[in-house]
mmCIF file of C-alpha atoms in Angstrom:
data_model
loop_
_atom_site.group_PDB
_atom_site.id
_atom_site.type_symbol
_atom_site.label_atom_id
_atom_site.label_comp_id
_atom_site.label_asym_id
_atom_site.label_seq_id
_atom_site.Cartn_x
_atom_site.Cartn_y
_atom_site.Cartn_z
ATOM 1 C CA MET A 1 46.300 5.908 64.807
ATOM 2 C CA ALA A 2 45.012 5.615 68.666
ATOM 3 C CA SER A 3 43.643 8.352 70.660
ATOM 4 C CA PRO A 4 44.563 9.213 74.252
ATOM 5 C CA SER A 5 41.556 7.001 75.560
ATOM 6 C CA GLY A 6 42.985 3.910 73.485
ATOM 7 C CA VAL A 7 40.277 4.205 70.503
ATOM 8 C CA TRP A 8 41.416 3.841 67.075
ATOM 9 C CA ILE A 9 41.087 6.990 64.775
ATOM 10 C CA ALA A 10 41.605 6.489 61.184
ATOM 11 C CA PRO A 11 43.988 9.129 59.756
ATOM 12 C CA PRO A 12 42.480 12.144 58.058
ATOM 13 C CA VAL A 13 43.854 10.969 54.575
ATOM 14 C CA ARG A 14 42.469 7.329 55.096
ATOM 15 C CA ILE A 15 39.153 9.198 55.707
ATOM 16 C CA ALA A 16 39.264 11.111 52.570
ATOM 17 C CA TRP A 17 40.127 8.096 50.602
ATOM 18 C CA ASP A 18 37.380 6.091 51.910
ATOM 19 C CA ARG A 19 34.833 8.614 51.267
ATOM 20 C CA ALA A 20 36.153 9.088 47.746
ATOM 21 C CA ALA A 21 36.090 5.249 47.315
ATOM 22 C CA ALA A 22 32.173 5.110 48.559
ATOM 23 C CA ALA A 23 31.302 7.918 46.269
ATOM 24 C CA THR A 24 32.655 6.463 43.182
ATOM 25 C CA ALA A 25 30.911 3.126 43.993
ATOM 26 C CA VAL A 26 27.456 4.400 44.333
ATOM 27 C CA ARG A 27 27.914 6.657 41.076
ATOM 28 C CA PRO A 28 26.786 5.034 38.288
ATOM 29 C CA ALA A 29 28.641 4.175 35.460
ATOM 30 C CA ARG A 30 28.767 6.563 32.636
ATOM 31 C CA ALA A 31 26.883 4.819 29.585
ATOM 32 C CA ARG A 32 28.977 4.017 26.592
ATOM 33 C CA PRO A 33 28.499 6.010 23.499
ATOM 34 C CA PRO A 34 25.891 3.635 21.370
ATOM 35 C CA LEU A 35 28.568 2.989 18.626
ATOM 36 C CA LEU A 36 26.578 0.080 16.920
ATOM 37 C CA ILE A 37 23.522 2.458 16.899
ATOM 38 C CA VAL A 38 25.708 5.153 15.056
ATOM 39 C CA ALA A 39 27.188 2.628 12.659
ATOM 40 C CA ALA A 40 23.940 1.084 11.805
ATOM 41 C CA MET A 41 22.449 4.423 11.335
ATOM 42 C CA LEU A 42 25.110 5.690 8.842
ATOM 43 C CA ALA A 43 24.764 2.147 6.900
ATOM 44 C CA VAL A 44 21.118 2.597 6.402
ATOM 45 C CA TYR A 45 21.599 6.571 5.678
ATOM 46 C CA PHE A 46 24.152 6.126 2.890
ATOM 47 C CA LEU A 47 24.440 2.373 1.726
ATOM 48 C CA TRP A 48 20.633 2.582 1.250
ATOM 49 C CA GLY A 49 20.740 6.099 -0.381
ATOM 50 C CA SER A 50 23.446 4.659 -3.093
ATOM 51 C CA THR A 51 21.106 1.467 -3.998
ATOM 52 C CA TYR A 52 18.492 3.683 -6.047
ATOM 53 C CA LEU A 53 21.246 4.315 -8.628
ATOM 54 C CA ALA A 54 22.378 0.796 -8.429
ATOM 55 C CA ILE A 55 18.999 -0.546 -9.282
ATOM 56 C CA ARG A 56 18.911 1.702 -12.186
ATOM 57 C CA VAL A 57 22.205 0.175 -13.549
ATOM 58 C CA ALA A 58 21.106 -3.377 -12.804
ATOM 59 C CA LEU A 59 17.880 -2.798 -14.876
ATOM 60 C CA GLU A 60 19.904 -1.985 -17.936
ATOM 61 C CA THR A 61 20.050 -6.175 -18.534
ATOM 62 C CA ILE A 62 18.108 -7.733 -15.490
ATOM 63 C CA PRO A 63 14.151 -7.727 -15.463
ATOM 64 C CA PRO A 64 12.833 -6.272 -12.187
ATOM 65 C CA PHE A 65 11.472 -9.160 -10.335
ATOM 66 C CA SER A 66 14.612 -11.383 -11.411
ATOM 67 C CA LEU A 67 16.862 -8.594 -10.072
ATOM 68 C CA GLY A 68 14.994 -8.599 -6.835
ATOM 69 C CA ALA A 69 14.772 -12.500 -6.563
ATOM 70 C CA ALA A 70 18.488 -12.799 -7.166
ATOM 71 C CA ARG A 71 19.401 -10.127 -4.519
ATOM 72 C CA PHE A 72 17.388 -11.183 -1.635
ATOM 73 C CA LEU A 73 17.946 -14.981 -2.346
ATOM 74 C CA VAL A 74 21.612 -14.621 -2.194
ATOM 75 C CA ALA A 75 21.752 -12.103 0.641
ATOM 76 C CA GLY A 76 18.902 -13.845 2.691
ATOM 77 C CA GLY A 77 20.007 -17.709 1.880
ATOM 78 C CA GLY A 78 23.742 -16.697 2.379
ATOM 79 C CA LEU A 79 22.782 -15.216 5.851
ATOM 80 C CA TYR A 80 20.654 -17.703 6.775
ATOM 81 C CA ALA A 81 23.098 -20.326 6.193
ATOM 82 C CA ALA A 82 25.833 -18.537 8.038
ATOM 83 C CA LEU A 83 23.650 -17.998 11.342
ATOM 84 C CA ARG A 84 22.795 -21.823 11.241
ATOM 85 C CA LEU A 85 26.331 -22.855 11.076
ATOM 86 C CA LEU A 86 27.004 -20.511 14.326
ATOM 87 C CA GLY A 87 24.387 -22.318 16.087
ATOM 88 C CA VAL A 88 21.565 -20.007 15.911
ATOM 89 C CA ARG A 89 18.191 -21.730 16.342
ATOM 90 C CA ARG A 90 15.800 -22.524 13.589
ATOM 91 C CA PRO A 91 12.988 -20.360 13.294
ATOM 92 C CA THR A 92 9.452 -21.307 14.501
ATOM 93 C CA ALA A 93 6.461 -21.877 12.046
ATOM 94 C CA ALA A 94 5.047 -18.715 13.417
ATOM 95 C CA GLU A 95 8.190 -16.851 12.794
ATOM 96 C CA TRP A 96 8.191 -18.084 9.224
ATOM 97 C CA ARG A 97 4.625 -16.946 8.698
ATOM 98 C CA THR A 98 5.442 -13.419 9.879
ATOM 99 C CA SER A 99 8.683 -13.500 7.577
ATOM 100 C CA PHE A 100 6.480 -14.392 4.588
ATOM 101 C CA LEU A 101 3.905 -11.877 5.290
ATOM 102 C CA THR A 102 6.274 -8.923 5.915
ATOM 103 C CA GLY A 103 8.505 -10.272 2.916
ATOM 104 C CA ALA A 104 5.775 -9.536 0.734
ATOM 105 C CA LEU A 105 5.222 -6.193 1.914
ATOM 106 C CA LEU A 106 8.916 -5.031 2.361
ATOM 107 C CA PHE A 107 10.412 -6.776 -0.767
ATOM 108 C CA VAL A 108 7.758 -7.891 -3.383
ATOM 109 C CA ALA A 109 5.461 -4.727 -2.938
ATOM 110 C CA GLY A 110 7.860 -2.124 -1.216
ATOM 111 C CA ASN A 111 11.142 -2.823 -3.058
ATOM 112 C CA GLY A 112 9.376 -4.464 -6.201
ATOM 113 C CA PHE A 113 7.628 -1.403 -6.751
ATOM 114 C CA VAL A 114 10.465 0.657 -6.440
ATOM 115 C CA VAL A 115 12.324 -1.273 -9.007
ATOM 116 C CA LEU A 116 9.271 -1.466 -11.372
ATOM 117 C CA GLY A 117 8.952 2.384 -11.151
ATOM 118 C CA GLU A 118 12.512 3.136 -11.813
ATOM 119 C CA GLN A 119 11.712 1.831 -15.542
ATOM 120 C CA TRP A 120 9.833 5.250 -15.816
ATOM 121 C CA VAL A 121 11.078 7.460 -13.030
ATOM 122 C CA SER A 122 14.408 8.733 -12.151
ATOM 123 C CA SER A 123 16.102 7.273 -9.286
ATOM 124 C CA GLY A 124 16.410 10.612 -7.214
ATOM 125 C CA LEU A 125 12.745 11.125 -7.420
ATOM 126 C CA VAL A 126 11.969 7.756 -6.591
ATOM 127 C CA ALA A 127 14.011 8.129 -3.522
ATOM 128 C CA LEU A 128 12.340 11.293 -2.769
ATOM 129 C CA VAL A 129 8.842 9.776 -2.925
ATOM 130 C CA VAL A 130 10.268 6.583 -0.603
ATOM 131 C CA GLY A 131 11.101 9.611 1.641
ATOM 132 C CA THR A 132 7.471 9.609 2.840
ATOM 133 C CA MET A 133 7.566 6.260 4.360
ATOM 134 C CA PRO A 134 8.073 7.428 7.926
ATOM 135 C CA LEU A 135 4.874 9.336 7.632
ATOM 136 C CA TRP A 136 2.898 6.203 6.788
ATOM 137 C CA ALA A 137 4.993 4.218 9.527
ATOM 138 C CA ALA A 138 3.910 6.649 12.054
ATOM 139 C CA LEU A 139 0.295 6.573 11.078
ATOM 140 C CA PHE A 140 0.263 3.004 11.095
ATOM 141 C CA GLY A 141 2.209 2.892 14.486
ATOM 142 C CA ARG A 142 -0.267 5.181 16.197
ATOM 143 C CA ALA A 143 -3.015 2.356 15.089
ATOM 144 C CA ALA A 144 -0.867 -0.257 16.653
ATOM 145 C CA GLY A 145 -0.460 1.712 19.748
ATOM 146 C CA GLN A 146 3.220 3.284 19.083
ATOM 147 C CA PRO A 147 2.483 7.126 18.641
ATOM 148 C CA PRO A 148 5.248 9.281 18.287
ATOM 149 C CA THR A 149 6.284 11.591 20.412
ATOM 150 C CA THR A 150 5.650 15.418 19.940
ATOM 151 C CA ARG A 151 9.183 16.194 19.071
ATOM 152 C CA GLU A 152 9.124 13.327 16.511
ATOM 153 C CA TRP A 153 6.001 14.499 14.874
ATOM 154 C CA LEU A 154 7.970 17.807 14.291
ATOM 155 C CA GLY A 155 10.961 15.872 12.953
ATOM 156 C CA LEU A 156 8.591 14.131 10.594
ATOM 157 C CA GLY A 157 6.970 17.198 9.715
ATOM 158 C CA LEU A 158 10.128 18.875 8.540
ATOM 159 C CA GLY A 159 11.233 15.648 6.631
ATOM 160 C CA PHE A 160 8.261 15.657 4.811
ATOM 161 C CA LEU A 161 8.480 19.403 3.929
ATOM 162 C CA GLY A 162 12.092 18.822 2.750
ATOM 163 C CA VAL A 163 10.847 16.196 0.548
ATOM 164 C CA ALA A 164 8.060 18.279 -0.850
ATOM 165 C CA VAL A 165 10.783 21.074 -1.561
ATOM 166 C CA LEU A 166 12.864 18.339 -3.454
ATOM 167 C CA GLN A 167 9.547 17.359 -5.563
ATOM 168 C CA LEU A 168 9.116 21.055 -6.867
ATOM 169 C CA GLY A 169 9.269 20.790 -10.490
ATOM 170 C CA GLY A 170 9.669 17.035 -10.511
ATOM 171 C CA GLU A 171 8.628 14.639 -13.180
ATOM 172 C CA LEU A 172 6.394 12.380 -11.028
ATOM 173 C CA ALA A 173 3.071 13.750 -12.616
ATOM 174 C CA GLY A 174 4.091 12.641 -16.095
ATOM 175 C CA ALA A 175 5.480 9.054 -15.022
ATOM 176 C CA GLY A 176 1.982 7.483 -15.278
ATOM 177 C CA PHE A 177 1.751 4.140 -13.673
ATOM 178 C CA GLY A 178 5.281 4.050 -12.620
ATOM 179 C CA ALA A 179 4.270 6.978 -10.384
ATOM 180 C CA LEU A 180 1.392 4.974 -9.236
ATOM 181 C CA LEU A 181 4.007 2.207 -8.141
ATOM 182 C CA VAL A 182 6.212 4.402 -6.507
ATOM 183 C CA LEU A 183 3.656 6.091 -4.402
ATOM 184 C CA LEU A 184 2.410 2.733 -3.084
ATOM 185 C CA ALA A 185 5.985 1.443 -2.513
ATOM 186 C CA PRO A 186 6.642 3.485 0.956
ATOM 187 C CA VAL A 187 2.991 2.447 2.064
ATOM 188 C CA CYS A 188 3.626 -1.242 1.647
ATOM 189 C CA TRP A 189 7.163 -0.956 3.285
ATOM 190 C CA ALA A 190 5.923 1.103 6.364
ATOM 191 C CA LEU A 191 2.853 -1.548 6.800
ATOM 192 C CA GLY A 192 5.527 -4.394 6.764
ATOM 193 C CA VAL A 193 7.507 -2.594 9.383
ATOM 194 C CA VAL A 194 4.912 -2.012 11.809
ATOM 195 C CA LEU A 195 3.655 -5.572 11.328
ATOM 196 C CA GLY A 196 7.070 -6.796 11.875
ATOM 197 C CA ARG A 197 7.361 -4.968 15.319
ATOM 198 C CA THR A 198 4.006 -6.556 16.700
ATOM 199 C CA ARG A 199 4.352 -10.049 15.331
ATOM 200 C CA PRO A 200 6.800 -12.849 15.970
ATOM 201 C CA LEU A 201 10.232 -12.866 14.226
ATOM 202 C CA PRO A 202 13.252 -14.428 14.757
ATOM 203 C CA PRO A 203 15.592 -12.486 17.250
ATOM 204 C CA GLY A 204 18.715 -10.620 15.704
ATOM 205 C CA PRO A 205 20.074 -11.008 12.020
ATOM 206 C CA MET A 206 18.026 -14.234 11.671
ATOM 207 C CA GLY A 207 14.948 -12.013 11.316
ATOM 208 C CA ALA A 208 16.516 -9.920 8.516
ATOM 209 C CA ALA A 209 17.592 -13.486 6.892
ATOM 210 C CA THR A 210 14.221 -15.103 6.840
ATOM 211 C CA GLN A 211 12.569 -11.824 5.667
ATOM 212 C CA MET A 212 14.933 -11.527 2.873
ATOM 213 C CA LEU A 213 14.835 -15.341 2.060
ATOM 214 C CA ALA A 214 10.993 -15.422 1.999
ATOM 215 C CA GLY A 215 11.028 -12.265 -0.126
ATOM 216 C CA GLY A 216 13.352 -13.521 -2.624
ATOM 217 C CA LEU A 217 11.506 -16.894 -2.922
ATOM 218 C CA MET A 218 8.113 -14.655 -3.672
ATOM 219 C CA MET A 219 9.835 -12.629 -6.115
ATOM 220 C CA ALA A 220 11.160 -15.553 -8.062
ATOM 221 C CA LEU A 221 7.771 -16.881 -8.119
ATOM 222 C CA VAL A 222 6.299 -13.600 -9.697
ATOM 223 C CA ALA A 223 9.195 -13.193 -12.028
ATOM 224 C CA THR A 224 8.333 -16.994 -13.258
ATOM 225 C CA LEU A 225 4.529 -15.941 -13.485
ATOM 226 C CA LEU A 226 5.350 -12.797 -15.415
ATOM 227 C CA GLY A 227 7.515 -14.837 -17.970
ATOM 228 C CA GLU A 228 10.606 -12.654 -17.215
ATOM 229 C CA ALA A 229 13.462 -13.887 -19.390
ATOM 230 C CA PRO A 230 16.519 -12.311 -18.327
ATOM 231 C CA ALA A 231 19.250 -11.760 -20.872
ATOM 232 C CA VAL A 232 22.897 -12.299 -20.234
ATOM 233 C CA PRO A 233 23.823 -9.637 -17.724
ATOM 234 C CA SER A 234 26.478 -6.973 -18.434
ATOM 235 C CA ALA A 235 29.268 -6.429 -15.988
ATOM 236 C CA ARG A 236 27.951 -3.217 -15.142
ATOM 237 C CA SER A 237 24.703 -4.851 -13.932
ATOM 238 C CA LEU A 238 26.518 -7.582 -12.276
ATOM 239 C CA ALA A 239 28.810 -5.089 -10.396
ATOM 240 C CA ALA A 240 25.153 -3.434 -9.287
ATOM 241 C CA VAL A 241 23.646 -6.668 -8.222
ATOM 242 C CA ALA A 242 27.051 -7.169 -5.886
ATOM 243 C CA HIS A 243 26.627 -3.719 -4.428
ATOM 244 C CA LEU A 244 22.761 -4.463 -3.876
ATOM 245 C CA VAL A 245 23.292 -7.775 -2.025
ATOM 246 C CA VAL A 246 26.293 -6.887 0.195
ATOM 247 C CA SER A 247 25.688 -3.031 0.773
ATOM 248 C CA GLY A 248 22.030 -2.865 0.289
ATOM 249 C CA SER A 249 20.697 -6.292 1.645
ATOM 250 C CA LEU A 250 23.369 -7.772 4.065
ATOM 251 C CA ILE A 251 24.582 -4.782 5.685
ATOM 252 C CA GLY A 252 21.895 -2.195 5.344
ATOM 253 C CA PHE A 253 18.776 -4.233 5.921
ATOM 254 C CA THR A 254 20.489 -6.134 8.824
ATOM 255 C CA ALA A 255 21.439 -2.638 10.392
ATOM 256 C CA TYR A 256 17.773 -1.299 9.944
ATOM 257 C CA GLY A 257 16.625 -4.456 11.811
ATOM 258 C CA TYR A 258 19.108 -3.765 14.570
ATOM 259 C CA LEU A 259 17.757 0.027 14.684
ATOM 260 C CA LEU A 260 14.013 -1.284 14.627
ATOM 261 C CA ARG A 261 14.812 -3.402 17.813
ATOM 262 C CA ARG A 262 16.934 -0.744 19.893
ATOM 263 C CA THR A 263 15.370 2.577 18.989
ATOM 264 C CA ARG A 264 12.234 4.268 18.364
ATOM 265 C CA PRO A 265 10.496 3.615 14.969
ATOM 266 C CA ALA A 266 11.021 7.250 13.903
ATOM 267 C CA VAL A 267 14.342 7.123 14.934
ATOM 268 C CA ALA A 268 14.940 3.931 12.782
ATOM 269 C CA ASN A 269 12.936 5.488 9.868
ATOM 270 C CA SER A 270 14.760 8.682 9.685
ATOM 271 C CA TYR A 271 17.034 7.206 6.979
ATOM 272 C CA ALA A 272 14.253 7.993 4.439
ATOM 273 C CA TYR A 273 15.201 11.508 4.802
ATOM 274 C CA VAL A 274 18.896 10.919 4.115
ATOM 275 C CA ASN A 275 18.510 8.669 1.401
ATOM 276 C CA PRO A 276 17.014 11.271 -1.216
ATOM 277 C CA VAL A 277 19.858 13.468 -0.673
ATOM 278 C CA VAL A 278 22.534 10.646 -1.189
ATOM 279 C CA ALA A 279 20.696 9.556 -4.447
ATOM 280 C CA ILE A 280 20.455 12.886 -5.791
ATOM 281 C CA VAL A 281 24.202 13.599 -4.940
ATOM 282 C CA LEU A 282 25.482 10.174 -6.528
ATOM 283 C CA GLY A 283 22.970 11.164 -9.631
ATOM 284 C CA ALA A 284 24.643 14.230 -10.204
ATOM 285 C CA ALA A 285 28.257 12.868 -9.733
ATOM 286 C CA LEU A 286 27.818 9.614 -11.730
ATOM 287 C CA ALA A 287 24.843 10.118 -13.946
ATOM 288 C CA GLY A 288 25.080 13.997 -14.721
ATOM 289 C CA GLU A 289 21.564 14.946 -13.351
ATOM 290 C CA PRO A 290 21.674 18.610 -12.662
ATOM 291 C CA VAL A 291 21.556 19.733 -8.832
ATOM 292 C CA GLY A 292 20.312 23.305 -8.246
ATOM 293 C CA PRO A 293 20.115 25.535 -5.247
ATOM 294 C CA ILE A 294 16.697 24.299 -4.318
ATOM 295 C CA THR A 295 18.071 20.771 -3.617
ATOM 296 C CA TRP A 296 20.405 22.277 -1.055
ATOM 297 C CA LEU A 297 17.612 23.997 0.624
ATOM 298 C CA ALA A 298 15.759 21.050 0.936
ATOM 299 C CA THR A 299 19.020 19.030 2.062
ATOM 300 C CA ALA A 300 19.036 21.504 5.115
ATOM 301 C CA VAL A 301 15.430 21.147 5.829
ATOM 302 C CA ILE A 302 15.614 17.367 5.793
ATOM 303 C CA LEU A 303 18.606 17.028 8.075
ATOM 304 C CA SER A 304 17.318 19.300 10.698
ATOM 305 C CA GLY A 305 14.277 16.840 10.502
ATOM 306 C CA VAL A 306 16.777 14.102 11.219
ATOM 307 C CA VAL A 307 18.520 15.854 14.098
ATOM 308 C CA VAL A 308 15.141 16.472 15.566
ATOM 309 C CA ILE A 309 14.014 12.894 15.588
ATOM 310 C CA GLY A 310 17.124 11.945 16.916
ATOM 311 C CA LEU A 311 16.844 14.144 19.855
ATOM 312 C CA GLY A 312 13.347 12.833 20.353
ATOM 313 C CA GLY A 313 14.311 9.338 20.863
ATOM 314 C CA LYS A 314 15.327 7.384 23.866
ATOM 315 C CA ARG A 315 18.969 7.211 24.911
#
């Protein structure tokens, strides 16, 4: 539209449209919800929580380290082969060294001690003791220059309090050597997690594949040195091993590795506070273990700790 002097003047409607378009152009796009992070957290919360009962069932006819070797060789070897077929690069020598170091801590010691301990300690109680892992990870992480925030310390404290409530009246004191193994398991796992964050590992799922493959090879060696002679496994044990391979290792450990890369350590390790609840509920539903009011009180405390930790992490 022209003015009386002949100068072009934009119509008011056009001016309003241009201003709105300019505002939209400079406004930052809203971040999409982290659906993969949510899915990964649900996987490690609930799938890993179910592995404690599956381990007890598998141990009915399969020796401990033979069980671990079969589980991690199948899961790690299968994932490694699939990734190589998809064109993922071969890990370097330095990455393999880290995979064997962390695989020894995570699987031979961390998972191996859990499996050994479940021969004397109930699956629910084992899950409760493993729930202390984030505290050890926080301590090791502090030494590695990754101190938790104040809010995360609060969440860790609430989680530990919930685990302590669950342990009241437990049977750990009478488990002897099994109790010692169970207590050492989260310490070894936490150390393996921290070292895996500070040393070279293959990126993405290949890191999980090499760690599981290395751990499975070492567990097979330990089983041979111990002279484990597995009997013919029952159908129940084979079903439990299949669940451990698919849900616990392929899905669960891969999801955990994704969380370690995308979130703060306290957020990734918060699974340890939900796993005991899942393990206890499954034990009550499938194995007839009694669940009293104190369990539900601890559940509220544990989940509040998880919420606090989640609020303390970076978006």
